Coordinates of C-alpha atoms in Angstrom, one line a residue:
Chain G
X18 CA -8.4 31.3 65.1
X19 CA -6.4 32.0 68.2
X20 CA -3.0 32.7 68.2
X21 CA -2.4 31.2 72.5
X22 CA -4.7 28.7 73.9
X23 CA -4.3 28.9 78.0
X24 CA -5.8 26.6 80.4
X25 CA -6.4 27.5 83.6
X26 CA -8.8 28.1 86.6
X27 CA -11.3 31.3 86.4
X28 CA -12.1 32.1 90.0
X29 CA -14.6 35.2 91.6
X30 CA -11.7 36.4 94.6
X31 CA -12.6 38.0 97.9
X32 CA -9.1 39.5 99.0
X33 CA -8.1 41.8 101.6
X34 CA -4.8 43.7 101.6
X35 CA -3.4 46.6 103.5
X36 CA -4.6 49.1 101.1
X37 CA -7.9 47.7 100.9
X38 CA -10.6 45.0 100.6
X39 CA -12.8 43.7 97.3
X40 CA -15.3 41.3 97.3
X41 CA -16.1 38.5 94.7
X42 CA -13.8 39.8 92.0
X43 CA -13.0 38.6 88.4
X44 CA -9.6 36.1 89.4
X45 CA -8.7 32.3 88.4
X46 CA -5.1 31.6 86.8
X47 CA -6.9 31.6 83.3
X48 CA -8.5 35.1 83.8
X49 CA -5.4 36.9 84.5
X50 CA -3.2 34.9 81.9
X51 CA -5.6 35.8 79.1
X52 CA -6.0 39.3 80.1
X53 CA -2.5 39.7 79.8
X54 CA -2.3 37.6 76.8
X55 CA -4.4 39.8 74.9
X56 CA -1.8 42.7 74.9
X57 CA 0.4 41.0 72.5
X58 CA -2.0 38.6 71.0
X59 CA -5.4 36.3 71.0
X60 CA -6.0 34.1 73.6
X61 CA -8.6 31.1 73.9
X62 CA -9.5 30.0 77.5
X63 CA -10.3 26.5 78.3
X64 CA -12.0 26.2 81.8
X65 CA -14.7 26.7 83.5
X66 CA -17.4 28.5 85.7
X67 CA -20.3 28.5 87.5
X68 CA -23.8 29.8 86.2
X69 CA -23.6 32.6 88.8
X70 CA -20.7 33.7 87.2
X71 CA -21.4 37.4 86.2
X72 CA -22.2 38.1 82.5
X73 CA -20.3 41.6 82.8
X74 CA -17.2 40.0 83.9
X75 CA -17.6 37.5 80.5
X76 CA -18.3 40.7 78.7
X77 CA -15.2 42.2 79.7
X78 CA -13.0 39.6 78.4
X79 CA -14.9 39.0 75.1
X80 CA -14.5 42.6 74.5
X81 CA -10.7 42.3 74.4
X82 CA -11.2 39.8 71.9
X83 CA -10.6 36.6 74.0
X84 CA -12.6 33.7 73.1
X85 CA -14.1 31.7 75.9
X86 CA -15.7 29.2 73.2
X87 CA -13.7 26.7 75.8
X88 CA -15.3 28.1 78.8
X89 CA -17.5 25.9 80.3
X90 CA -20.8 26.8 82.8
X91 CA -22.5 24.5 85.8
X92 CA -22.7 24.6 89.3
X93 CA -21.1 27.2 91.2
X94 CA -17.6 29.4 90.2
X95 CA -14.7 28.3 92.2
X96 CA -14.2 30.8 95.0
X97 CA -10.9 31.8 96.3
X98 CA -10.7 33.9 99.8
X99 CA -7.4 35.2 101.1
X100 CA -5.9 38.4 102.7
X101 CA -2.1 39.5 102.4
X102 CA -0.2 41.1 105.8
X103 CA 1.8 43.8 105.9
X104 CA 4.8 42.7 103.7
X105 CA 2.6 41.5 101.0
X106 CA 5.1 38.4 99.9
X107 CA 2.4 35.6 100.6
X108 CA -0.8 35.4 100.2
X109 CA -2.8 33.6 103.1
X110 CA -5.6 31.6 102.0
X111 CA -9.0 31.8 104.5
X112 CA -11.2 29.8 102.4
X113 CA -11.1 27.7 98.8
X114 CA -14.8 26.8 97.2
X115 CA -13.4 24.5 94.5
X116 CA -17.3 24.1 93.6
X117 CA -17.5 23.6 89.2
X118 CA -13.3 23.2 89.2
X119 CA -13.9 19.9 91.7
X120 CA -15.0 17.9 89.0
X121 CA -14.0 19.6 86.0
X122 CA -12.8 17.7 82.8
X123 CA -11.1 19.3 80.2
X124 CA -12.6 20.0 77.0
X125 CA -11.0 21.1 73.7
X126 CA -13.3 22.3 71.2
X127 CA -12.3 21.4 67.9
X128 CA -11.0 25.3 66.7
X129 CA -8.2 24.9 69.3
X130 CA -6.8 22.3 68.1
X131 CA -4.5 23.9 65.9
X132 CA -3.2 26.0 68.1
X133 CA 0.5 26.8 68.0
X134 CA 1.2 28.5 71.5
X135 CA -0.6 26.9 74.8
X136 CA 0.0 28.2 78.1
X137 CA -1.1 26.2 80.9
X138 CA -1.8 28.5 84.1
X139 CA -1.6 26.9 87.3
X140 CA -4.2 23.8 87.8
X141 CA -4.1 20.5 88.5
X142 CA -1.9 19.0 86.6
X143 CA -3.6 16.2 85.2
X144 CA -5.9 18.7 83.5
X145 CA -3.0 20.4 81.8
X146 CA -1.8 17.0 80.3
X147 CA -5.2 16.4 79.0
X148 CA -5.2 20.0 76.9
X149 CA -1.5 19.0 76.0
X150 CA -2.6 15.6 74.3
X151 CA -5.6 17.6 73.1
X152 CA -3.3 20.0 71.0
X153 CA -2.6 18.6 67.4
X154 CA 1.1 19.5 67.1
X155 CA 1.9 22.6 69.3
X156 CA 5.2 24.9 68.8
X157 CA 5.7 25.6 72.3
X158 CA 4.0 25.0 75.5
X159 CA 4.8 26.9 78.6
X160 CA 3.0 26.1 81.9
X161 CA 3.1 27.3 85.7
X162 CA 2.0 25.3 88.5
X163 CA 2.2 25.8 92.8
X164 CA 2.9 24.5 95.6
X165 CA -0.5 22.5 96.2
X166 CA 1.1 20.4 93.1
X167 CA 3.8 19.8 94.0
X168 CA 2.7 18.5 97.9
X169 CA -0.2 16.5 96.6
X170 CA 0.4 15.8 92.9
X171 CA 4.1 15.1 92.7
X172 CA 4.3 12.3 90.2
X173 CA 2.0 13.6 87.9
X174 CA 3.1 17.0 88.0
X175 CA 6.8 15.9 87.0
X176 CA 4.9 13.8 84.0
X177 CA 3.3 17.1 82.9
X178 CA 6.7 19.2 82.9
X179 CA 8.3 16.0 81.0
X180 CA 6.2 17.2 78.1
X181 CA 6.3 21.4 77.9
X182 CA 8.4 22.9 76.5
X183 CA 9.0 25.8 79.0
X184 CA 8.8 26.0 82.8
X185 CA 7.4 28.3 84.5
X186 CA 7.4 28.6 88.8
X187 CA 8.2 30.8 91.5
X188 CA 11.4 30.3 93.6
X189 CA 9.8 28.6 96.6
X190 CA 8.5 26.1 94.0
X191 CA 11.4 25.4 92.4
X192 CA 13.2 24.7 95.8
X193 CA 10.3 22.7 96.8
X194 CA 9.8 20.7 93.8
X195 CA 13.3 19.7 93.1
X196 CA 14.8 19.5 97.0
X197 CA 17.2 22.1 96.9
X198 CA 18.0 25.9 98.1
X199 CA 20.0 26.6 95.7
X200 CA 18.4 27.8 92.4
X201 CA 20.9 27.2 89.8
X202 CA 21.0 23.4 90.8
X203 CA 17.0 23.6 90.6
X204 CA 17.3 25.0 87.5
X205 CA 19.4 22.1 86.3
X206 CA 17.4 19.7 87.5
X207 CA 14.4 20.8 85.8
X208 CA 16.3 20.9 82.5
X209 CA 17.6 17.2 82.9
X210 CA 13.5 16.4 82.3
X211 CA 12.4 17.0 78.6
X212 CA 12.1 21.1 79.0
X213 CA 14.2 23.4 76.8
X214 CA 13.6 25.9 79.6
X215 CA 13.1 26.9 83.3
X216 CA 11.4 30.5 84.2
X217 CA 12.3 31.2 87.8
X218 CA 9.4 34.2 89.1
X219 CA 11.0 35.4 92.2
X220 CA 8.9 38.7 92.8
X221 CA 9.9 41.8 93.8
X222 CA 13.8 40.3 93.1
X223 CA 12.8 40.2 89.0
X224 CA 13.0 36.6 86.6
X225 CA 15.8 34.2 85.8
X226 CA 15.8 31.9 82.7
X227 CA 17.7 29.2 82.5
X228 CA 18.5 27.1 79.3
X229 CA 21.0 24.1 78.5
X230 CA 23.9 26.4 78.4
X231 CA 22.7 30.2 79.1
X232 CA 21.4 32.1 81.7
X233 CA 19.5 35.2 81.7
X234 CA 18.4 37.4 84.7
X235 CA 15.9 39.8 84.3
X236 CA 15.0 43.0 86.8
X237 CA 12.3 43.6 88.8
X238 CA 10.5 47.0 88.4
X239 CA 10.7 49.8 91.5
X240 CA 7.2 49.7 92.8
X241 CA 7.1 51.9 95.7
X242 CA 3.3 51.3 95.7
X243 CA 2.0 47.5 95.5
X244 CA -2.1 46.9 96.3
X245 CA -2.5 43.8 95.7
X246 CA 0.1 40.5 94.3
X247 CA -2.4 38.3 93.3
X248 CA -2.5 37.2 89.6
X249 CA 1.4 38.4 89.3
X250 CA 2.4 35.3 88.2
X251 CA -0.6 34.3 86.1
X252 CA 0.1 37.7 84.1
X253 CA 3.6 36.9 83.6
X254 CA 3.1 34.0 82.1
X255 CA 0.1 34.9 80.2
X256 CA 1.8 38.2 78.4
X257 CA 5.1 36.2 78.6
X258 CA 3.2 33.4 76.3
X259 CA 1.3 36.1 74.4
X260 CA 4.5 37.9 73.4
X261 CA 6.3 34.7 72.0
X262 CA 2.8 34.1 70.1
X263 CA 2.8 37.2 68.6
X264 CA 6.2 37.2 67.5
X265 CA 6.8 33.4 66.4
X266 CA 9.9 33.3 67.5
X267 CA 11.3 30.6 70.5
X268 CA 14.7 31.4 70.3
X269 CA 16.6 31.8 74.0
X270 CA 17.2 35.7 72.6
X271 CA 13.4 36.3 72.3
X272 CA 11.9 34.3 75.6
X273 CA 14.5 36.7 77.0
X274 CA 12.1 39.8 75.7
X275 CA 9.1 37.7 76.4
X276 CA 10.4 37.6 80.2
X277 CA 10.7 41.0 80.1
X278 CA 7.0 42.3 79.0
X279 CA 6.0 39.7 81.3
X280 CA 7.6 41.2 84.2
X281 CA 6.3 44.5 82.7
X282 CA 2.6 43.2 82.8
X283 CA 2.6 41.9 85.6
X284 CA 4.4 44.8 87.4
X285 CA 1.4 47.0 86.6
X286 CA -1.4 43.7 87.6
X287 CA 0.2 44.8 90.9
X288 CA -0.7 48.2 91.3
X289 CA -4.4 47.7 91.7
X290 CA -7.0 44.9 92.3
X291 CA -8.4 42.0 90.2
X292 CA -7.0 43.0 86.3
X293 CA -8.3 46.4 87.2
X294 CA -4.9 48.1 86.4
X295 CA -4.3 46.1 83.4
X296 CA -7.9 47.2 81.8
X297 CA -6.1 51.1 82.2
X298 CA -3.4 50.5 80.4
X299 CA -2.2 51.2 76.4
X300 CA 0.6 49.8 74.6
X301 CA 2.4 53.3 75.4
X302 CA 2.6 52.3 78.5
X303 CA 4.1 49.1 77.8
X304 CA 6.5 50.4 75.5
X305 CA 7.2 52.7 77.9
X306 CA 8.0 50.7 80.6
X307 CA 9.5 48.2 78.6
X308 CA 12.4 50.8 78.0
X309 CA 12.6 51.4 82.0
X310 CA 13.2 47.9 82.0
X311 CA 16.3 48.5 79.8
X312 CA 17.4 51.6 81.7
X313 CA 17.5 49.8 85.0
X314 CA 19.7 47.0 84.1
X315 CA 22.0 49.2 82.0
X316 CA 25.7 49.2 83.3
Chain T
X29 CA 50.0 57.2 99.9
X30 CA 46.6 54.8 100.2
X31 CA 44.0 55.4 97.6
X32 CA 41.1 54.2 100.1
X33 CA 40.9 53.9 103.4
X34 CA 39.2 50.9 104.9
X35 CA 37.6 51.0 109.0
X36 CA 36.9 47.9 109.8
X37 CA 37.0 44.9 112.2
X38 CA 39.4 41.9 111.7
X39 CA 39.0 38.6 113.4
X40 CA 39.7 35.1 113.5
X41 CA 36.4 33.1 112.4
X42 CA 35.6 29.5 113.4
X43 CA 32.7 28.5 110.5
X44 CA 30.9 25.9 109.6
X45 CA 28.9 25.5 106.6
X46 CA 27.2 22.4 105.0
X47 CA 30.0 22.1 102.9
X48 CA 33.2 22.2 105.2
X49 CA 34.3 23.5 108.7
X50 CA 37.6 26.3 109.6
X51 CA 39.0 27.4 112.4
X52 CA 40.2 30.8 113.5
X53 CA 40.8 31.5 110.2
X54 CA 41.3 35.4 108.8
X55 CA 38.0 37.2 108.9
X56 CA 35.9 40.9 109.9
X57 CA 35.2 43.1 107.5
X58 CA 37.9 45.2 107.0
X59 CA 40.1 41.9 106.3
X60 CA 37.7 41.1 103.5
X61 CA 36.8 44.9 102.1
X62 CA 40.7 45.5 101.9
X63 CA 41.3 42.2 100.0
X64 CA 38.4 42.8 98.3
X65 CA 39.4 46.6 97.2
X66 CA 43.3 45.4 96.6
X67 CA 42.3 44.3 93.1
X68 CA 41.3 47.8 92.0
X69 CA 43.6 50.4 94.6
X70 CA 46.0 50.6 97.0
X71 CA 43.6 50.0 100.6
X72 CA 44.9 51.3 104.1
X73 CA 43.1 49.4 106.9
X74 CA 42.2 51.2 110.6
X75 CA 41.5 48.2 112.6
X76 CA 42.7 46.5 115.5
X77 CA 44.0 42.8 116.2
X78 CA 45.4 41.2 119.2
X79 CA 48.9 39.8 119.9
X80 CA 48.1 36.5 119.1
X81 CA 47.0 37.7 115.6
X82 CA 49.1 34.9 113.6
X83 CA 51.7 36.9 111.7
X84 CA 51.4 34.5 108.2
X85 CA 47.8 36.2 108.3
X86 CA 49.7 39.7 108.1
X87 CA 52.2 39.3 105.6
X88 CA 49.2 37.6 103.4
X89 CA 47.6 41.1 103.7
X90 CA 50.7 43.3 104.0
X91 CA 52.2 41.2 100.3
X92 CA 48.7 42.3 98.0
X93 CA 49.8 45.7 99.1
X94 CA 47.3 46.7 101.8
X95 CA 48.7 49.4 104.2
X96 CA 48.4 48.1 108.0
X97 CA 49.9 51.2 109.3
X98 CA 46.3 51.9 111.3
X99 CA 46.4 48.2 112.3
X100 CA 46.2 48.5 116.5
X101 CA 47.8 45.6 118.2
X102 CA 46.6 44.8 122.0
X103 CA 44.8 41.8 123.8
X104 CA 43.1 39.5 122.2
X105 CA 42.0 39.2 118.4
X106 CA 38.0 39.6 117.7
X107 CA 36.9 36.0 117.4
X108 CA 33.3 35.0 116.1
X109 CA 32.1 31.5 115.6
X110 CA 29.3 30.7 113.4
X111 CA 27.5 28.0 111.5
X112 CA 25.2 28.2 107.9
X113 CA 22.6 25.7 107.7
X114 CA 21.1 24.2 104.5
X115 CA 20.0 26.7 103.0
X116 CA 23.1 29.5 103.4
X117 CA 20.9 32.3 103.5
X118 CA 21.7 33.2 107.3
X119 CA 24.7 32.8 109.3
X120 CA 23.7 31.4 113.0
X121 CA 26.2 32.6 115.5
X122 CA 27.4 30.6 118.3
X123 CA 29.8 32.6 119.9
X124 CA 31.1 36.1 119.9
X125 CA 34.2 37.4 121.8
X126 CA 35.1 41.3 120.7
X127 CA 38.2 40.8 122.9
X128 CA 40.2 44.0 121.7
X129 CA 37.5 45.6 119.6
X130 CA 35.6 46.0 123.1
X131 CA 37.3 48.9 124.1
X132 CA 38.9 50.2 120.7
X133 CA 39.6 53.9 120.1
X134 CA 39.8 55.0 115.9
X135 CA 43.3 56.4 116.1
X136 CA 43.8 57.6 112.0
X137 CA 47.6 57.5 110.9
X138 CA 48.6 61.0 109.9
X139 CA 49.7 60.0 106.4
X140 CA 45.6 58.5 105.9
X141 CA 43.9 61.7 106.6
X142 CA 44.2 63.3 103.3
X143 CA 42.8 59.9 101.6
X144 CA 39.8 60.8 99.1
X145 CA 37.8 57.4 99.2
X146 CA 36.9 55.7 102.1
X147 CA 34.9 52.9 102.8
X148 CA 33.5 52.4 106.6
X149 CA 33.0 48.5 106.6
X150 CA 30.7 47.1 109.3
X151 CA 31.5 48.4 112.6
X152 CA 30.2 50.6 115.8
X153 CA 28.7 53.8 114.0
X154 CA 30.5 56.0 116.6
X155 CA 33.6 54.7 115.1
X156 CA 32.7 55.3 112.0
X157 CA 31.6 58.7 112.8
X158 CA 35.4 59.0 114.5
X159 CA 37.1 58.0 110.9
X160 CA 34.7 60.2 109.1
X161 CA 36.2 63.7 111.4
X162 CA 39.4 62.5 110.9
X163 CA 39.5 62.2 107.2
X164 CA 40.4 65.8 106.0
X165 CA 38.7 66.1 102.6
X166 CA 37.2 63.2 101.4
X167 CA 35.6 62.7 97.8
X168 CA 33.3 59.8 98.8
X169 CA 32.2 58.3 101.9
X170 CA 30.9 54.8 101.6
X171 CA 29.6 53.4 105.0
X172 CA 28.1 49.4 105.4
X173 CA 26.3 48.5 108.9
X174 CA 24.9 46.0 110.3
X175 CA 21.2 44.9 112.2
X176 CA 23.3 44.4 115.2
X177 CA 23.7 48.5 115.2
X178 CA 20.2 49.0 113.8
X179 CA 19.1 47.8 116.9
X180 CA 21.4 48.8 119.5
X181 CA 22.9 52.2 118.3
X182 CA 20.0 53.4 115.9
X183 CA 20.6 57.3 116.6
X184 CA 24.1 57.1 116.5
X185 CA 23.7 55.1 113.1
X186 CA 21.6 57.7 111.5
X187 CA 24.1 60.1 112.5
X188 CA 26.6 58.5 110.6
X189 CA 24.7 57.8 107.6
X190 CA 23.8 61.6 107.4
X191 CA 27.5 62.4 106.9
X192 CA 28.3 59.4 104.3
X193 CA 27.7 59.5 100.6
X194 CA 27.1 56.1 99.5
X195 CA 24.8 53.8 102.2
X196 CA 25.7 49.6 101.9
X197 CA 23.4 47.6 103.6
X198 CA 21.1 44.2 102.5
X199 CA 17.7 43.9 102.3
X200 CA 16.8 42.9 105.7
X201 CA 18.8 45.5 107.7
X202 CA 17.2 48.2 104.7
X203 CA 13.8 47.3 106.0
X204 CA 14.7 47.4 109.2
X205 CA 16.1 50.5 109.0
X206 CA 13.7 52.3 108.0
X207 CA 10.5 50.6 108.9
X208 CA 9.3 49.4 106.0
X209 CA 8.7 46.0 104.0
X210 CA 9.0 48.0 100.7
X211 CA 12.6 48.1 99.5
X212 CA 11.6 51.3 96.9
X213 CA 10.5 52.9 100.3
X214 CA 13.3 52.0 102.4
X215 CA 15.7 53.3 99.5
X216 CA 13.5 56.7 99.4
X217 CA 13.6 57.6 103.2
X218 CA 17.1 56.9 103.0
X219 CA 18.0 59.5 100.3
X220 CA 15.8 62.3 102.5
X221 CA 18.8 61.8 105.0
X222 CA 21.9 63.0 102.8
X223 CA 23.3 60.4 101.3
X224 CA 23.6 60.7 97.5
X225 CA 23.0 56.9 96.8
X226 CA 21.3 53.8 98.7
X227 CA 23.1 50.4 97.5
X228 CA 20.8 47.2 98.9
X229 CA 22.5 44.0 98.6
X230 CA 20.5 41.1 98.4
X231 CA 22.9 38.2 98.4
X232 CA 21.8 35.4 95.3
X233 CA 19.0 38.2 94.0
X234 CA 21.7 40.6 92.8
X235 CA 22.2 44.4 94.0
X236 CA 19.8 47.8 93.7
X237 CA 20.8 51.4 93.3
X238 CA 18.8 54.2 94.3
X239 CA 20.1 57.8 93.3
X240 CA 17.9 60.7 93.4
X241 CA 15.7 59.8 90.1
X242 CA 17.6 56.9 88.7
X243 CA 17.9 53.1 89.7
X244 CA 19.8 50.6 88.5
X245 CA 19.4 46.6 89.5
X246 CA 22.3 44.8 89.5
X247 CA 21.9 40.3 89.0
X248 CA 23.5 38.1 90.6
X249 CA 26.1 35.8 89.2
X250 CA 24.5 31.9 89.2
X251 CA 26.6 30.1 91.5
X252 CA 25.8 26.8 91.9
X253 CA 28.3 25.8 94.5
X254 CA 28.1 28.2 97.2
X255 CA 30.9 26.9 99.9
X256 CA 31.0 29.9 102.8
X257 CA 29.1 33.5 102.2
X258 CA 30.8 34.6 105.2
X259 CA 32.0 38.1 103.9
X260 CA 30.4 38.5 100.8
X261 CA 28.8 41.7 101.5
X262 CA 32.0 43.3 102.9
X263 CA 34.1 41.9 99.7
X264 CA 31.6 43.8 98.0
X265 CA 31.4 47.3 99.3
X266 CA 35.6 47.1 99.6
X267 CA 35.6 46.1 95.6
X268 CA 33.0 48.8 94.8
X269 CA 34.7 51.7 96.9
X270 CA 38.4 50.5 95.5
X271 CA 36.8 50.4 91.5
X272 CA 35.6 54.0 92.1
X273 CA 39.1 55.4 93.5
X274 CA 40.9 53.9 90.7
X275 CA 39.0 55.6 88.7
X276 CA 38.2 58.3 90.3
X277 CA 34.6 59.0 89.0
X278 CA 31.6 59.1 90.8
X279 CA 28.9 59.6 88.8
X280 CA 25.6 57.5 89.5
X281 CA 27.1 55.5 86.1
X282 CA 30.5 54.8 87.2
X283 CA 28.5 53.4 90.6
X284 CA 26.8 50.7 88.3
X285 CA 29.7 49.7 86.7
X286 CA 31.3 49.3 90.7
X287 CA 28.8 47.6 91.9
X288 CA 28.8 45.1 89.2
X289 CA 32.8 44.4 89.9
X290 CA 31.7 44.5 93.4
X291 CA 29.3 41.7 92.9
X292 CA 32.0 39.6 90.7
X293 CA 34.1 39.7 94.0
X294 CA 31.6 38.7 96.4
X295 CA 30.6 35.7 94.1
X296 CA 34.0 34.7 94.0
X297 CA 34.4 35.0 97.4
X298 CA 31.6 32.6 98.1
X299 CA 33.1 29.8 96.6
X300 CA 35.4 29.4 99.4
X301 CA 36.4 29.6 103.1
X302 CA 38.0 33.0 104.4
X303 CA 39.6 35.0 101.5
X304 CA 41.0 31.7 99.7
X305 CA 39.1 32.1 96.6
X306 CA 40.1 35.6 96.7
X307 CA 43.7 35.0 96.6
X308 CA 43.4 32.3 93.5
X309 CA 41.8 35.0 91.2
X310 CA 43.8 37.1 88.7
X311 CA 42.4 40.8 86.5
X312 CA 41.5 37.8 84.0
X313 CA 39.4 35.6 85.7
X314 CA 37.3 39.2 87.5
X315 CA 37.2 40.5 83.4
X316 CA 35.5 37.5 82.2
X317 CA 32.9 37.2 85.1
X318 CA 32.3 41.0 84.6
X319 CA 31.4 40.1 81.1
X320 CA 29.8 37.3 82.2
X321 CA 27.5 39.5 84.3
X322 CA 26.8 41.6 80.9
X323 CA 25.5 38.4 79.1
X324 CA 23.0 37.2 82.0
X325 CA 21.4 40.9 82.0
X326 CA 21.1 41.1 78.1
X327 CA 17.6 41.5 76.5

């Protein structure tokens, strides 16, 4: 059985940074999310592709143990292409081929079910309140969500956050989706909804958490060298999920940790395209980065 | 005798923020790094004011036990009026009258010149570079700038910073600086010149620390009311530079702890106009936050 189901989009990405260019690439919200899942635990995908999607890139994640018995295959695989400009903080989208995600309808096979841990990746939201109502009687559900959302989905993207668990957005999103600069008051906003917790992602400027009456602020790590954002946030929810899977423990303490080998995962899913960094790496250098976490906050 | 010596400006602000509008009230960056390091040491300011500098103004600054032997008196006081829109990030200047600080000469008071901490609050470069020869043997030069001199006295600038220890500036003026988008990299060409230690502030995302092979990331404190920013970096680099010459230690450790009571003052400071908030708070009320700050970073 698996320990996280995550729902999400699985994508083949054309993306262009200043350190380089690849060309229909293993991407999607669900792709990244499960990859970094897999560190800490196993991860089922619900979602779907297109019959050219390539078997190697199928093979890749069955090999780390991720079952894609909720993966399902017609038409073409959504396509995402986008480039990033010099200061890499936003990625600019040239083209989006929605293709088999257009009319996609969630499906839950049966093993699921029981699943404890669900994270919902970004996609539309009325997807990710079908796999919530599909899950017998979850522990915790955390899900992300963007901007797209919150512009053309806002009603039933506030329904979907009425019944997770944990929040998970970026800090443009937050502002965005609850009409304020300041974060804290965003924060509280989301809380007054049924969540027991709000994830801030703000980049290169590190995590915050915010429950009902603590707050937690976790670092960014140093990167001198970033090749490509995308997936970031997908990661860091993925391995953030994975890690409170794998340790069965939802206590404000542990999503602390959880935030933190999130921010760890996905600080390496930066240093090279696609999940081509995260593929390289070893629970050493988790562990090892996961103290360099501890150092840098240290006073 | 002082135990740091503050250069700064000092001026009579006219702001406006979405929460409440002053006028000609005590501001420059001297006014706040002195107030700011008065919790910690004994500051001396080297500044100038004009005539009609209001004398209630003075005594405020002259009763927290600030020296204001260096304090030049001719013309008219430096007056800037400004406005923060919606979002606070970015204060939007309407006006700007150097009046006396146009034609100021750094004239260092005999008994200041054997001072060992000194902080070099936002000003000309050349005048900083004046207080620096002065100084006879200094333990630790902290400097601040601004974009203002990043743009218009660049060479100059770099001179200065060469002959400083501890280099203050945010995020913006860091990438500006040093032509980058890449903080890690700003902080790294920075610490070829020869400073010992790059400090970035970036406002609500907390504080970083470069040193040679160690960084440190400070958070910020979650304010949720954030009434006037004006003066919140300077607040912080007087705080920082006053906690290190009371107690006398410079190691990179001793920075972090600084920088965190330098971050507790600039978030007080942010909660009102001028230095009001500042002159509410007691060693109490700075303790708890500092704990406070401890709590948000724990994992």
């Amino acid at each position: 059985m698996a320990d996280v189901v995550i729902l999400g989009s699985m994508a083949l990405d054309t993306i262009e940074t200043p350190f380089g260019k690849v060309e229909r690439v293993l991407g999607g919200s669900a792709s990244y999310a499960a990859y970094a899942a897999s560190f800490f635990a196993k991860p089922a995908i619900i979602s779907v592709v297109g019959v050219d999607f390539p078997e190697n890139e199928k093979k890749v994640l069955l090999e780390r143990g991720i079952l894609l018995d909720g993966l399902k295959r017609e038409g073409k695989t959504f396509h995402w292409e986008g480039f990033y400009e010099f200061d890499m903080n936003e990625a600019k989208t040239i083209k989006t081929e929605l293709n088999s995600l257009e009319s996609y309808k969630v499906k839950v096979p049966d093993h699921y079910k029981d699943a404890k841990y669900v994270f919902l990746a970004n996609i539309d939201p009325e997807l990710q309140l079908d796999a919530i109502n599909a899950i017998r009687k979850p522990e915790l559900i955390v899900m992300d969500t963007m901007n797209f959302w919150i512009e053309h989905k806002r009603e039933q993207l506030l329904k979907t956050i009425d019944k997770a668990d944990v929040l998970v957005l970026n800090d443009a999103e937050a502002r965005q989706l609850f009409n304020t600069p300041n974060l804290v008051k965003a924060a509280n906003k989301a809380l007054r909804l049924h969540t027991r917790a709000v994830i801030i992602k703000k980049g290169e400027h590190g995590a915050l958490l915010f429950t009902d009456n603590k707050h937690f602020s976790a670092p960014s790590y140093p990167l001198e060298n970033i090749k490509d954002p995308t997936g970031c946030g997908d990661s860091f929810g993925g391995a953030l999920t994975g890690y409170l899977a794998k340790t069965r423990d939802t206590s404000e303490k542990n999503i602390r940790k959880a935030i933190v080998y999130g921010s760890v995962i996905a600080s390496f899913n930066a240093e090279d395209f696609s999940i081509e960094r995260l593929k390289k790496i070893r629970h050493d250098d988790i562990e090892k980065r996961f103290k360099e976490f501890r150092e840098i906050r240290e006073f």
